[in-house]
PDB file of C-alpha atoms in Angstrom:
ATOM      1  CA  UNK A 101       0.000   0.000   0.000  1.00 86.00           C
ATOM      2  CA  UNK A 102       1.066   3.493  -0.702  1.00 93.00           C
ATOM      3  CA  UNK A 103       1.159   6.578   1.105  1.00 93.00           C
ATOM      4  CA  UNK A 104       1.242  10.106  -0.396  1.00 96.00           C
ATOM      5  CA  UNK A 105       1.852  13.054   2.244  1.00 97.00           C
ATOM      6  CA  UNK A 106       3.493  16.407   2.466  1.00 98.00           C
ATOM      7  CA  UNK A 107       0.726  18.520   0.838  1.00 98.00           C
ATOM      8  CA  UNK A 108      -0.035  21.824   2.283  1.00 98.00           C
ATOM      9  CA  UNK A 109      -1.122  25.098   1.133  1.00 98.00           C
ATOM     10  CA  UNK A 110       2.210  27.421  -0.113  1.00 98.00           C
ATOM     11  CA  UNK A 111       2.669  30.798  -1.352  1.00 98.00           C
ATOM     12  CA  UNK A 112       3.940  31.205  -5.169  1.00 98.00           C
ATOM     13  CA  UNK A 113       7.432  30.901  -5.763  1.00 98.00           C
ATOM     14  CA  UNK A 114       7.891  28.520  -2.555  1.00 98.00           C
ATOM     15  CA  UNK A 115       8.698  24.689  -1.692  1.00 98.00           C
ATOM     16  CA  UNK A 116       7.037  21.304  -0.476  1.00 98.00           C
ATOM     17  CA  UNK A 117       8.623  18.185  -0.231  1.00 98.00           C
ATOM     18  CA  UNK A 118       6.548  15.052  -1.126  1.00 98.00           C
ATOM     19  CA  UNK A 119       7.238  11.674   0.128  1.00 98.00           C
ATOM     20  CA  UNK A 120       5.681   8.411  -1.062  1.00 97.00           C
ATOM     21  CA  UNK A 121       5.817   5.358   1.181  1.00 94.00           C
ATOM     22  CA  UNK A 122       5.205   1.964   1.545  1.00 89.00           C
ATOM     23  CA  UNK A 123       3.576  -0.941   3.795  1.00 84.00           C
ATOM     24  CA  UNK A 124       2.915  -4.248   3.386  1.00 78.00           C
ATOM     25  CA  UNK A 125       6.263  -4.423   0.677  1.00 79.00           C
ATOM     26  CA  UNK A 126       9.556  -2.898  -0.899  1.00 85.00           C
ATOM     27  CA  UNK A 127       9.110  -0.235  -3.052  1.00 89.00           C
ATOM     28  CA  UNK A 128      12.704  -1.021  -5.119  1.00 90.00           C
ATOM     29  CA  UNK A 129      11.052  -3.707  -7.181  1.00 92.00           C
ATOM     30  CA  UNK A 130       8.471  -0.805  -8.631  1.00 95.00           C
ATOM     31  CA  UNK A 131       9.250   1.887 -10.729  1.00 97.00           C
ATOM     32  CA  UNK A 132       7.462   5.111  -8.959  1.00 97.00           C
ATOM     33  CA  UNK A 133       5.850   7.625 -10.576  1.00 98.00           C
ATOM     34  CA  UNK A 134       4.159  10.498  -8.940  1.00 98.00           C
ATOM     35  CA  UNK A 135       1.050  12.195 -11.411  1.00 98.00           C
ATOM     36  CA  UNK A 136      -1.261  14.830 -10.483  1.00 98.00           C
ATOM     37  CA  UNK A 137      -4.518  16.184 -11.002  1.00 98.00           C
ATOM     38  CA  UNK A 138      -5.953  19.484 -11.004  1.00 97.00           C
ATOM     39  CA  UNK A 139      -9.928  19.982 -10.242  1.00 96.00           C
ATOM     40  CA  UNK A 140     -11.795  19.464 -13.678  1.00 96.00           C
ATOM     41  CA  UNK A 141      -8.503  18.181 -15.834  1.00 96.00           C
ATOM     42  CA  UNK A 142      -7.331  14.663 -16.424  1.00 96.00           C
ATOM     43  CA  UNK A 143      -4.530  12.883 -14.852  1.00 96.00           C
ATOM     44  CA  UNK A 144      -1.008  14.289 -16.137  1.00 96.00           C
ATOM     45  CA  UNK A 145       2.358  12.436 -15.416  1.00 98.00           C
ATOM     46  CA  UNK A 146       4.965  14.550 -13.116  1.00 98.00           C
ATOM     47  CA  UNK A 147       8.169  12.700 -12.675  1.00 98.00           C
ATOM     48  CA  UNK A 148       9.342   9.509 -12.036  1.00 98.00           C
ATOM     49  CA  UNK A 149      12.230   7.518 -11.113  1.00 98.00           C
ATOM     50  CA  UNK A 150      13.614   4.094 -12.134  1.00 96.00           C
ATOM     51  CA  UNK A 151      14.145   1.055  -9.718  1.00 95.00           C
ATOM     52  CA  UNK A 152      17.612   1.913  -8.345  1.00 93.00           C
ATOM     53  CA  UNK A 153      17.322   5.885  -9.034  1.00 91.00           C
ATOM     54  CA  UNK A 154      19.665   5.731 -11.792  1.00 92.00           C
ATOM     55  CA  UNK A 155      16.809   6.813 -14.490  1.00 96.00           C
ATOM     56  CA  UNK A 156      14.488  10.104 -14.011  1.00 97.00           C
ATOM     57  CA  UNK A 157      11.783  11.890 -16.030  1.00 97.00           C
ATOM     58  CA  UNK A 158       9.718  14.533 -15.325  1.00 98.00           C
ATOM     59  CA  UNK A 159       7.149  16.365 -17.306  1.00 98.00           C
ATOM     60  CA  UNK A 160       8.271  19.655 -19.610  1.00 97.00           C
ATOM     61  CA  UNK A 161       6.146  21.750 -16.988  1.00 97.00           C
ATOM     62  CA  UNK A 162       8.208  20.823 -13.982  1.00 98.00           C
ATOM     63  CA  UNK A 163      11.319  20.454 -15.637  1.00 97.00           C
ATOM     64  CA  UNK A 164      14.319  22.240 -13.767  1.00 97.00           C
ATOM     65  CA  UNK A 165      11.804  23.092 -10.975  1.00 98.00           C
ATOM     66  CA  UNK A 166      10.921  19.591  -9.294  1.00 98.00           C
ATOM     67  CA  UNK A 167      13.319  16.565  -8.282  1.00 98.00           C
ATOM     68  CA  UNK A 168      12.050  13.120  -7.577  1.00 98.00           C
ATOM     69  CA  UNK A 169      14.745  10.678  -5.733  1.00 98.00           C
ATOM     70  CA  UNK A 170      14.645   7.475  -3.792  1.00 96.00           C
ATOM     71  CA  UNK A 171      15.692   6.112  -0.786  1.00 95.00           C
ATOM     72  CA  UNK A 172      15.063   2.313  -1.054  1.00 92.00           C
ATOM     73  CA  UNK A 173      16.540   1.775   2.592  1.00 92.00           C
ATOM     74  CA  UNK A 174      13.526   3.876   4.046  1.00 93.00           C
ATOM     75  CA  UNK A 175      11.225   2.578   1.429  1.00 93.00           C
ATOM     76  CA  UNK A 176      10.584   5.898   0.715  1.00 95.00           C
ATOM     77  CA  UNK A 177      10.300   8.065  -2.789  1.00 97.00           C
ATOM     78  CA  UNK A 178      10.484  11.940  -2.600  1.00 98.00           C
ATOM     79  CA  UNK A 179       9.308  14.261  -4.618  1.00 98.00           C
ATOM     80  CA  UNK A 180      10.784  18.088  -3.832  1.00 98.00           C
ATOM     81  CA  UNK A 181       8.779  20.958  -5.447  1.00 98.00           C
ATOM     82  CA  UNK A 182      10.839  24.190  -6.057  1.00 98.00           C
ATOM     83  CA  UNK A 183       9.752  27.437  -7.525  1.00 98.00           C
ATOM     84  CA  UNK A 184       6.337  26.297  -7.165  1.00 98.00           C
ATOM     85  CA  UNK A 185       3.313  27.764  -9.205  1.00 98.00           C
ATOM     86  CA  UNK A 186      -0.431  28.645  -9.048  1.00 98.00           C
ATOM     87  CA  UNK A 187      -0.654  26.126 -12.088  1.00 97.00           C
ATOM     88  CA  UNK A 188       0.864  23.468  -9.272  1.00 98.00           C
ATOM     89  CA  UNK A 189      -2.365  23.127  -7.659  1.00 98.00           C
ATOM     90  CA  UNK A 190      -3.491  19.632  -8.014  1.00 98.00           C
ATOM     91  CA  UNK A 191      -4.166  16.360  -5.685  1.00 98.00           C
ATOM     92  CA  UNK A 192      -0.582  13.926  -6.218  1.00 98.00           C
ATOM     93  CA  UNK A 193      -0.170  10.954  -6.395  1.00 97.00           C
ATOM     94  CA  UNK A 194       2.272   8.512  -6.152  1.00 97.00           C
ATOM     95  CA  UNK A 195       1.909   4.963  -8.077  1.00 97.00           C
ATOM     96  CA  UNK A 196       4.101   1.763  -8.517  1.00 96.00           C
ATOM     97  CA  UNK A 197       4.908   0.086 -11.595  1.00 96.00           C
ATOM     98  CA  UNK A 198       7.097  -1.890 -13.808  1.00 95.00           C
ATOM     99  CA  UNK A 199       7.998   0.252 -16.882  1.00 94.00           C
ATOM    100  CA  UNK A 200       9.397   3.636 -16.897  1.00 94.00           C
ATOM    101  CA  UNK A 201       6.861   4.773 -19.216  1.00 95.00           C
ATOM    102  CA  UNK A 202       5.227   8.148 -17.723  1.00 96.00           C
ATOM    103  CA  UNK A 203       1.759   7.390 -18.205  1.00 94.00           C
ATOM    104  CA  UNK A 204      -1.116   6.773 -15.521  1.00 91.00           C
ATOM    105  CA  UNK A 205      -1.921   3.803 -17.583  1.00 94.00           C
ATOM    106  CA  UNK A 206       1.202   1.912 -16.999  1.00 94.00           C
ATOM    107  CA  UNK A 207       1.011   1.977 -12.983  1.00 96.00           C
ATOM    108  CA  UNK A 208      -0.951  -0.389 -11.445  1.00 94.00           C
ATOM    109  CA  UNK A 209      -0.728   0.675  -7.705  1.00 94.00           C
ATOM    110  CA  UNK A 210      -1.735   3.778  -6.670  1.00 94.00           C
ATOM    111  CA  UNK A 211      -1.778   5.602  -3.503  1.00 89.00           C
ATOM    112  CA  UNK A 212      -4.464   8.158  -1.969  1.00 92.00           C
ATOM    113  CA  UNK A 213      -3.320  11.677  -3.149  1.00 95.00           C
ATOM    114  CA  UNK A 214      -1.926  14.565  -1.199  1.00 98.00           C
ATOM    115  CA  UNK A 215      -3.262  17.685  -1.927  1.00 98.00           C
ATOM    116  CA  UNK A 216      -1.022  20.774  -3.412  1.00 98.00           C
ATOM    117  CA  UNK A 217      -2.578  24.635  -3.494  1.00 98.00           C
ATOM    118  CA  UNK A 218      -0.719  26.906  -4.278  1.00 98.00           C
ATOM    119  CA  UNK A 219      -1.281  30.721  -3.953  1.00 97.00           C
ATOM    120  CA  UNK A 220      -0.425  33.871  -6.604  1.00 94.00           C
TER     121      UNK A 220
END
């Protein structure tokens, strides 16, 4: 099972740190993906990381702003928001999967979302 948290409300231009964790099993078989989405818009892909951490991706939007790492020791996958926009404002979530594919359709475990508002 997976566990989003660190959502909050933030002012423009300022940080949150995400973290995505795990029960019930290791995370470092899974691929990790965290996606987001904003009140009447579908699903969109954010970032995620490979297996071992080696492999990133993130979406053009978040690019240079947002870094997704790993800590397979605390079971743990992070996702620190920098520079952080009104257009940020979305529930996250974090998901498991097998291919490092960005796309909500290629995760097949999902956690309950955090929720991300931020102000202009």
């Amino acid at each position: 099972q997976l566990q989003a948290s660190g959502g909050g409300l933030v002012q423009a231009g300022g940080s949150l740190r995400l973290s995505c964790a795990a029960s019930g099993g290791t995370l470092d078989r899974y691929v990790i993906g965290w996606f987001r989405q904003a009140q009447g818009k579908e699903r969109e892909g954010v970032s995620l990381i490979s297996r071992r951490g080696g492999n990133t991706d993130y979406t053009d939007s978040v690019q240079g702003r947002f870094t997704i790492s790993r800590d397979n020791a605390k079971n743990t996958v992070y996702l620190q928001m920098n520079s952080l926009k009104p257009e940020d404002t979305a529930v996250y979530y974090c998901a498991a999967g097998l291919s490092p594919i960005l796309r909500f359709e290629v995760f097949g475990y999902w956690g309950q979302g955090t929720q991300v508002t931020v102000s202009s």
